[in-house]
Coordinates of C-alpha atoms in Angstrom, one line a residue:
M1101 CA 0.0 0.0 0.0
F1102 CA 2.7 2.6 1.0
G1103 CA 5.0 1.5 -1.9
S1104 CA 3.0 3.5 -4.4
V1105 CA 2.6 6.7 -2.4
S1106 CA 3.0 9.9 -4.5
V1107 CA 2.8 13.1 -2.5
N1108 CA 1.0 16.0 -4.1
W1109 CA 3.6 18.7 -3.4
W1110 CA 1.4 21.6 -4.8
G1111 CA -1.5 20.5 -2.6
V1112 CA 0.9 20.3 0.4
L1113 CA 2.2 23.8 -0.3
V1114 CA -1.3 25.3 -0.8
A1115 CA -2.7 23.6 2.2
T1116 CA 0.2 24.6 4.5
V1117 CA 0.0 28.2 3.5
V1118 CA -3.8 28.5 3.7
I1119 CA -4.1 26.8 7.1
S1120 CA -1.1 28.8 8.5
V1121 CA -2.8 32.1 7.4
L1122 CA -6.1 30.8 8.7
A1123 CA -4.4 30.0 12.1
G1124 CA -2.9 33.5 12.3
L1125 CA -6.2 35.1 11.7
Y1126 CA -8.2 32.8 13.9
F1127 CA -6.0 32.9 16.9
T1128 CA -5.1 36.6 16.7
V1129 CA -8.4 38.1 15.7
V1130 CA -11.3 35.7 16.0
V1131 CA -10.6 33.9 19.3
A1132 CA -7.7 35.9 20.8
K1133 CA -9.4 36.8 24.1
A1134 CA -11.0 33.4 24.5
Y1135 CA -7.7 31.7 23.8
A1136 CA -5.9 33.9 26.4
K1137 CA -8.6 33.1 29.0
A1138 CA -8.2 29.4 28.2
V1139 CA -4.5 29.4 28.9
G1140 CA -4.8 31.7 31.9
H1141 CA -3.4 34.9 30.4
E1142 CA -4.9 38.4 30.7
P1143 CA -7.3 39.0 27.7
D1144 CA -5.5 42.2 26.7
A1145 CA -1.9 41.0 27.2
P1146 CA 0.2 41.2 24.1
A1147 CA 0.6 37.9 22.3
P1148 CA 4.0 36.3 22.4
S1149 CA 6.1 37.2 19.3
G1150 CA 9.3 36.0 17.7
P1151 CA 10.4 33.4 15.2
L1152 CA 9.2 30.4 17.3
F1153 CA 5.6 31.7 17.4
I1154 CA 5.6 32.4 13.7
A1155 CA 7.6 29.6 12.2
G1156 CA 6.7 26.9 14.8
P1157 CA 3.0 26.6 13.9
M1158 CA 3.8 26.7 10.2
V1159 CA 6.3 23.8 10.6
C1160 CA 3.7 21.8 12.6
N1161 CA 1.2 22.5 9.9
L1162 CA 3.5 21.3 7.3
V1163 CA 4.2 18.0 9.1
T1164 CA 0.4 17.5 9.6
V1165 CA -0.3 18.2 5.9
L1166 CA 2.5 15.8 4.8
A1167 CA 1.1 13.0 6.9
S1168 CA -2.3 13.6 5.4
A1169 CA -0.8 13.7 2.0
V1170 CA 0.8 10.4 2.4
L1171 CA -2.4 8.9 3.7
V1172 CA -4.6 10.4 1.0
S1173 CA -2.3 8.9 -1.6
A1174 CA -2.0 5.5 0.1
L1175 CA -5.7 5.3 0.5
G1176 CA -6.3 6.3 -3.2
I1177 CA -8.5 9.3 -2.2
D1178 CA -9.1 11.3 -5.3
T1179 CA -12.6 12.9 -5.0
L1180 CA -13.6 15.9 -3.0
G1181 CA -16.3 13.9 -1.2
D1182 CA -13.9 11.2 -0.1
A1183 CA -11.4 13.9 0.8
L1184 CA -13.9 15.7 3.1
V1185 CA -14.8 12.4 4.8
F1186 CA -11.1 11.8 5.3
G1187 CA -10.7 15.3 6.7
L1188 CA -13.6 14.8 9.1
V1189 CA -12.2 11.5 10.4
V1190 CA -8.7 12.9 10.9
G1191 CA -9.9 16.3 12.1
L1192 CA -12.3 14.9 14.7
G1193 CA -10.7 11.5 15.4
Y1194 CA -7.2 12.8 15.9
L1195 CA -6.8 16.6 15.9
V1196 CA -9.8 17.6 17.9
A1197 CA -9.5 14.6 20.3
M1198 CA -5.8 15.3 20.8
T1199 CA -6.5 19.0 21.5
F1200 CA -8.8 18.0 24.3
Q1201 CA -6.4 15.4 25.6
I1202 CA -3.6 17.9 25.6
A1203 CA -5.8 20.4 27.4
V1204 CA -6.6 18.0 30.3
N1205 CA -3.3 19.0 31.9
P1206 CA -2.8 21.0 35.0
V1207 CA -1.0 23.8 33.2
F1208 CA -4.2 24.9 31.3
A1209 CA -6.4 27.3 33.3
R1210 CA -9.5 26.2 31.5
P1211 CA -9.1 22.9 29.7
L1212 CA -12.6 22.6 28.3
L1213 CA -12.5 26.2 26.9
Y1214 CA -9.0 25.5 25.4
G1215 CA -10.4 22.5 23.5
L1216 CA -13.5 24.4 22.4
V1217 CA -11.4 27.3 21.2
N1218 CA -8.8 25.2 19.4
G1219 CA -10.9 22.3 18.1
P1220 CA -12.7 24.2 15.4
Y1221 CA -9.5 25.5 13.8
F1222 CA -8.0 22.0 13.7
L1223 CA -11.2 20.5 12.2
V1224 CA -11.4 23.2 9.5
A1225 CA -7.6 22.9 8.9
S1226 CA -8.1 19.1 8.3
L1227 CA -10.9 19.7 5.8
V1228 CA -9.0 22.4 4.0
T1229 CA -5.9 20.1 3.9
S1230 CA -7.8 17.2 2.5
A1231 CA -9.7 19.2 -0.1
S1232 CA -6.4 20.9 -1.2
L1233 CA -4.7 17.6 -1.6
V1234 CA -7.3 16.4 -4.2
L1235 CA -8.2 19.6 -5.9
V1236 CA -4.7 21.3 -6.3
G1237 CA -2.0 20.0 -8.5

């Protein structure tokens, strides 16, 4: 099955850029105050900045997109419908579930809120990634 894997590099590039921009907008504009509250920061405190906080999420997105690209190819997913089902399975079954699992940790001020704030981004990112991998390239 994995011997015939062919990564759609254009799809990987597009998905990585799109979900990284989406993350920047989502976490700095849409849910900035709720995110700060979930992690125990003051809502109006400035967000951390620097290369780690810019490049780190993009590198993590790239790794996630590459893993999805390998699975999409290995599973022979080539239609938008199948890609969206795959995106839902990965998004809900792995990404959202792991977000809540990570949040159930004593360092998070409000674990349930953390999961509720982060989960939608990861679900949408998984759907965008899966769609990009079959539509682009």
